[in-house]
């Protein structure tokens, strides 16, 4: 019998591969609300938080260094789309550049909404590098409490 030395980090690599395969199968065989399939553009895409309330949905996207003119928001049916472009800074460099890690280019994120919404009342605001999109639910999608009668 041989002993095998456990190398820290190796099990994490296998777990990551398994998670990626699971996500691939999930995307083919299940409908997940707010799911955004990974694409090349999504590597540049901002992280987005999605919150659901009784009245609607709230999307918050981090867009540091971008202006409201760099971002477009659209709603088609039950699909909310966030598009934008991170532009490369064109400042002249006075010294040698040793590393460039900040990504630039276009991105697109799409989210499928699980309930009917009021497209005519969607509002988007941008402040301090955070884009907030408020999407109200349609009246038929809102939760209503029904009083129970005693007979």
PDB file of C-alpha atoms in Angstrom:
ATOM      1  CA  UNK A   1       0.000   0.000   0.000  1.00  0.00           C
ATOM      2  CA  UNK A   2       1.343   3.415  -0.919  1.00  0.00           C
ATOM      3  CA  UNK A   3       0.673   6.605   0.906  1.00  0.00           C
ATOM      4  CA  UNK A   4      -0.462   9.556  -1.132  1.00  0.00           C
ATOM      5  CA  UNK A   5       0.369  12.990   0.159  1.00  0.00           C
ATOM      6  CA  UNK A   6      -2.534  15.444   0.170  1.00  0.00           C
ATOM      7  CA  UNK A   7      -1.524  18.605  -1.639  1.00  0.00           C
ATOM      8  CA  UNK A   8      -3.470  21.618  -0.387  1.00  0.00           C
ATOM      9  CA  UNK A   9      -5.433  23.305  -3.137  1.00  0.00           C
ATOM     10  CA  UNK A  10      -5.746  20.257  -5.405  1.00  0.00           C
ATOM     11  CA  UNK A  11      -9.137  19.272  -4.009  1.00  0.00           C
ATOM     12  CA  UNK A  12     -10.333  22.837  -4.574  1.00  0.00           C
ATOM     13  CA  UNK A  13      -9.345  22.617  -8.244  1.00  0.00           C
ATOM     14  CA  UNK A  14     -11.430  19.459  -8.682  1.00  0.00           C
ATOM     15  CA  UNK A  15     -14.334  21.094  -6.850  1.00  0.00           C
ATOM     16  CA  UNK A  16     -14.146  24.086  -9.174  1.00  0.00           C
ATOM     17  CA  UNK A  17     -14.221  21.867 -12.252  1.00  0.00           C
ATOM     18  CA  UNK A  18     -17.193  19.983 -10.838  1.00  0.00           C
ATOM     19  CA  UNK A  19     -19.036  23.264 -10.138  1.00  0.00           C
ATOM     20  CA  UNK A  20     -18.426  24.427 -13.710  1.00  0.00           C
ATOM     21  CA  UNK A  21     -19.761  21.147 -15.151  1.00  0.00           C
ATOM     22  CA  UNK A  22     -22.796  21.331 -12.831  1.00  0.00           C
ATOM     23  CA  UNK A  23     -23.511  24.889 -13.990  1.00  0.00           C
ATOM     24  CA  UNK A  24     -23.242  23.804 -17.614  1.00  0.00           C
ATOM     25  CA  UNK A  25     -25.839  21.040 -17.137  1.00  0.00           C
ATOM     26  CA  UNK A  26     -28.058  23.303 -15.032  1.00  0.00           C
ATOM     27  CA  UNK A  27     -28.127  25.897 -17.792  1.00  0.00           C
ATOM     28  CA  UNK A  28     -29.307  23.290 -20.326  1.00  0.00           C
ATOM     29  CA  UNK A  29     -31.867  21.447 -18.209  1.00  0.00           C
ATOM     30  CA  UNK A  30     -33.393  23.997 -15.885  1.00  0.00           C
ATOM     31  CA  UNK A  31     -35.020  27.392 -15.997  1.00  0.00           C
ATOM     32  CA  UNK A  32     -33.502  29.569 -13.311  1.00  0.00           C
ATOM     33  CA  UNK A  33     -34.853  33.058 -12.696  1.00  0.00           C
ATOM     34  CA  UNK A  34     -32.299  35.837 -13.050  1.00  0.00           C
ATOM     35  CA  UNK A  35     -29.825  33.401 -14.590  1.00  0.00           C
ATOM     36  CA  UNK A  36     -27.301  35.048 -16.861  1.00  0.00           C
ATOM     37  CA  UNK A  37     -25.410  32.547 -19.018  1.00  0.00           C
ATOM     38  CA  UNK A  38     -21.657  33.141 -18.986  1.00  0.00           C
ATOM     39  CA  UNK A  39     -20.236  34.580 -22.197  1.00  0.00           C
ATOM     40  CA  UNK A  40     -16.976  36.174 -23.258  1.00  0.00           C
ATOM     41  CA  UNK A  41     -18.595  39.575 -22.727  1.00  0.00           C
ATOM     42  CA  UNK A  42     -19.679  38.622 -19.217  1.00  0.00           C
ATOM     43  CA  UNK A  43     -16.055  38.443 -18.146  1.00  0.00           C
ATOM     44  CA  UNK A  44     -16.097  42.238 -18.436  1.00  0.00           C
ATOM     45  CA  UNK A  45     -19.601  42.554 -17.044  1.00  0.00           C
ATOM     46  CA  UNK A  46     -20.202  44.098 -13.653  1.00  0.00           C
ATOM     47  CA  UNK A  47     -21.416  42.122 -10.652  1.00  0.00           C
ATOM     48  CA  UNK A  48     -25.168  42.518 -10.137  1.00  0.00           C
ATOM     49  CA  UNK A  49     -27.295  42.031  -7.008  1.00  0.00           C
ATOM     50  CA  UNK A  50     -30.968  41.171  -7.528  1.00  0.00           C
ATOM     51  CA  UNK A  51     -33.517  41.747  -4.776  1.00  0.00           C
ATOM     52  CA  UNK A  52     -37.209  40.817  -4.913  1.00  0.00           C
ATOM     53  CA  UNK A  53     -39.880  42.548  -2.881  1.00  0.00           C
ATOM     54  CA  UNK A  54     -43.667  42.275  -2.949  1.00  0.00           C
ATOM     55  CA  UNK A  55     -43.778  45.309  -5.266  1.00  0.00           C
ATOM     56  CA  UNK A  56     -41.029  44.380  -7.726  1.00  0.00           C
ATOM     57  CA  UNK A  57     -37.364  43.715  -8.395  1.00  0.00           C
ATOM     58  CA  UNK A  58     -34.314  45.826  -7.638  1.00  0.00           C
ATOM     59  CA  UNK A  59     -31.101  45.333  -9.612  1.00  0.00           C
ATOM     60  CA  UNK A  60     -27.843  46.927  -8.415  1.00  0.00           C
ATOM     61  CA  UNK A  61     -24.770  46.847 -10.669  1.00  0.00           C
ATOM     62  CA  UNK A  62     -21.294  48.099  -9.805  1.00  0.00           C
ATOM     63  CA  UNK A  63     -19.953  50.238 -12.649  1.00  0.00           C
ATOM     64  CA  UNK A  64     -16.911  52.069 -11.271  1.00  0.00           C
ATOM     65  CA  UNK A  65     -15.324  54.580 -13.580  1.00  0.00           C
ATOM     66  CA  UNK A  66     -18.200  54.546 -16.048  1.00  0.00           C
ATOM     67  CA  UNK A  67     -20.720  57.260 -16.812  1.00  0.00           C
ATOM     68  CA  UNK A  68     -24.448  56.906 -17.393  1.00  0.00           C
ATOM     69  CA  UNK A  69     -23.782  57.432 -21.115  1.00  0.00           C
ATOM     70  CA  UNK A  70     -21.644  54.263 -21.196  1.00  0.00           C
ATOM     71  CA  UNK A  71     -24.602  52.084 -20.090  1.00  0.00           C
ATOM     72  CA  UNK A  72     -27.866  51.081 -21.784  1.00  0.00           C
ATOM     73  CA  UNK A  73     -30.779  49.325 -20.054  1.00  0.00           C
ATOM     74  CA  UNK A  74     -33.625  47.685 -21.987  1.00  0.00           C
ATOM     75  CA  UNK A  75     -36.625  45.494 -21.199  1.00  0.00           C
ATOM     76  CA  UNK A  76     -38.140  43.219 -23.837  1.00  0.00           C
ATOM     77  CA  UNK A  77     -40.958  41.016 -22.585  1.00  0.00           C
ATOM     78  CA  UNK A  78     -39.588  39.237 -19.528  1.00  0.00           C
ATOM     79  CA  UNK A  79     -35.911  39.915 -20.329  1.00  0.00           C
ATOM     80  CA  UNK A  80     -33.942  42.767 -18.768  1.00  0.00           C
ATOM     81  CA  UNK A  81     -30.708  43.608 -20.588  1.00  0.00           C
ATOM     82  CA  UNK A  82     -27.804  45.681 -19.311  1.00  0.00           C
ATOM     83  CA  UNK A  83     -25.212  46.690 -21.944  1.00  0.00           C
ATOM     84  CA  UNK A  84     -22.185  48.876 -21.645  1.00  0.00           C
ATOM     85  CA  UNK A  85     -18.641  49.635 -22.573  1.00  0.00           C
ATOM     86  CA  UNK A  86     -15.607  50.109 -20.390  1.00  0.00           C
ATOM     87  CA  UNK A  87     -13.260  52.398 -22.252  1.00  0.00           C
ATOM     88  CA  UNK A  88      -9.507  52.247 -22.029  1.00  0.00           C
ATOM     89  CA  UNK A  89      -7.994  55.333 -20.483  1.00  0.00           C
ATOM     90  CA  UNK A  90      -5.993  57.261 -23.040  1.00  0.00           C
ATOM     91  CA  UNK A  91      -3.845  59.231 -20.623  1.00  0.00           C
ATOM     92  CA  UNK A  92      -0.211  59.429 -21.607  1.00  0.00           C
ATOM     93  CA  UNK A  93       2.011  57.282 -19.461  1.00  0.00           C
ATOM     94  CA  UNK A  94       5.126  59.053 -18.221  1.00  0.00           C
ATOM     95  CA  UNK A  95       6.970  55.868 -17.219  1.00  0.00           C
ATOM     96  CA  UNK A  96       7.078  52.182 -18.067  1.00  0.00           C
ATOM     97  CA  UNK A  97       3.882  50.178 -17.641  1.00  0.00           C
ATOM     98  CA  UNK A  98       4.675  46.965 -15.780  1.00  0.00           C
ATOM     99  CA  UNK A  99       1.187  45.533 -15.480  1.00  0.00           C
ATOM    100  CA  UNK A 100      -2.300  46.163 -16.871  1.00  0.00           C
ATOM    101  CA  UNK A 101      -5.085  44.179 -15.210  1.00  0.00           C
ATOM    102  CA  UNK A 102      -8.151  46.366 -15.677  1.00  0.00           C
ATOM    103  CA  UNK A 103     -10.344  45.000 -18.448  1.00  0.00           C
ATOM    104  CA  UNK A 104     -11.939  47.142 -21.135  1.00  0.00           C
ATOM    105  CA  UNK A 105     -14.423  46.475 -23.905  1.00  0.00           C
ATOM    106  CA  UNK A 106     -18.149  45.888 -24.278  1.00  0.00           C
ATOM    107  CA  UNK A 107     -20.315  43.747 -22.019  1.00  0.00           C
ATOM    108  CA  UNK A 108     -23.896  42.555 -21.867  1.00  0.00           C
ATOM    109  CA  UNK A 109     -25.901  40.948 -19.050  1.00  0.00           C
ATOM    110  CA  UNK A 110     -29.407  39.570 -19.534  1.00  0.00           C
ATOM    111  CA  UNK A 111     -31.831  38.503 -16.813  1.00  0.00           C
ATOM    112  CA  UNK A 112     -35.055  36.557 -17.283  1.00  0.00           C
ATOM    113  CA  UNK A 113     -37.731  37.845 -14.908  1.00  0.00           C
ATOM    114  CA  UNK A 114     -39.858  35.094 -13.312  1.00  0.00           C
ATOM    115  CA  UNK A 115     -43.094  37.134 -13.092  1.00  0.00           C
ATOM    116  CA  UNK A 116     -44.933  39.675 -15.284  1.00  0.00           C
ATOM    117  CA  UNK A 117     -43.691  43.251 -14.813  1.00  0.00           C
ATOM    118  CA  UNK A 118     -44.834  46.767 -15.687  1.00  0.00           C
ATOM    119  CA  UNK A 119     -42.392  47.731 -18.414  1.00  0.00           C
ATOM    120  CA  UNK A 120     -43.746  51.266 -18.666  1.00  0.00           C
ATOM    121  CA  UNK A 121     -42.744  51.987 -15.048  1.00  0.00           C
ATOM    122  CA  UNK A 122     -39.146  50.712 -15.012  1.00  0.00           C
ATOM    123  CA  UNK A 123     -36.733  53.297 -13.609  1.00  0.00           C
ATOM    124  CA  UNK A 124     -32.937  53.380 -13.669  1.00  0.00           C
ATOM    125  CA  UNK A 125     -30.656  55.691 -11.701  1.00  0.00           C
ATOM    126  CA  UNK A 126     -26.873  55.990 -11.485  1.00  0.00           C
ATOM    127  CA  UNK A 127     -24.990  57.384  -8.507  1.00  0.00           C
ATOM    128  CA  UNK A 128     -21.472  56.919  -7.129  1.00  0.00           C
ATOM    129  CA  UNK A 129     -20.638  54.136  -9.590  1.00  0.00           C
ATOM    130  CA  UNK A 130     -23.749  52.067  -8.810  1.00  0.00           C
ATOM    131  CA  UNK A 131     -26.598  51.570 -11.275  1.00  0.00           C
ATOM    132  CA  UNK A 132     -30.005  50.832  -9.688  1.00  0.00           C
ATOM    133  CA  UNK A 133     -32.867  49.512 -11.796  1.00  0.00           C
ATOM    134  CA  UNK A 134     -36.353  49.316 -10.254  1.00  0.00           C
ATOM    135  CA  UNK A 135     -38.709  46.935 -12.083  1.00  0.00           C
ATOM    136  CA  UNK A 136     -42.254  46.913 -10.626  1.00  0.00           C
ATOM    137  CA  UNK A 137     -44.291  43.721 -10.806  1.00  0.00           C
ATOM    138  CA  UNK A 138     -47.555  43.683 -12.708  1.00  0.00           C
ATOM    139  CA  UNK A 139     -50.664  43.734 -10.523  1.00  0.00           C
ATOM    140  CA  UNK A 140     -51.469  40.088 -11.295  1.00  0.00           C
ATOM    141  CA  UNK A 141     -47.981  39.022 -10.127  1.00  0.00           C
ATOM    142  CA  UNK A 142     -48.145  40.745  -6.740  1.00  0.00           C
ATOM    143  CA  UNK A 143     -48.887  38.751  -3.631  1.00  0.00           C
ATOM    144  CA  UNK A 144     -52.315  39.502  -2.208  1.00  0.00           C
ATOM    145  CA  UNK A 145     -53.484  38.459   1.204  1.00  0.00           C
ATOM    146  CA  UNK A 146     -56.974  37.046   1.317  1.00  0.00           C
ATOM    147  CA  UNK A 147     -58.942  37.251   4.514  1.00  0.00           C
ATOM    148  CA  UNK A 148     -60.345  33.938   5.704  1.00  0.00           C
ATOM    149  CA  UNK A 149     -64.044  34.136   6.598  1.00  0.00           C
ATOM    150  CA  UNK A 150     -65.452  32.133   9.486  1.00  0.00           C
ATOM    151  CA  UNK A 151     -68.745  30.467   8.671  1.00  0.00           C
TER     152      UNK A 151
END
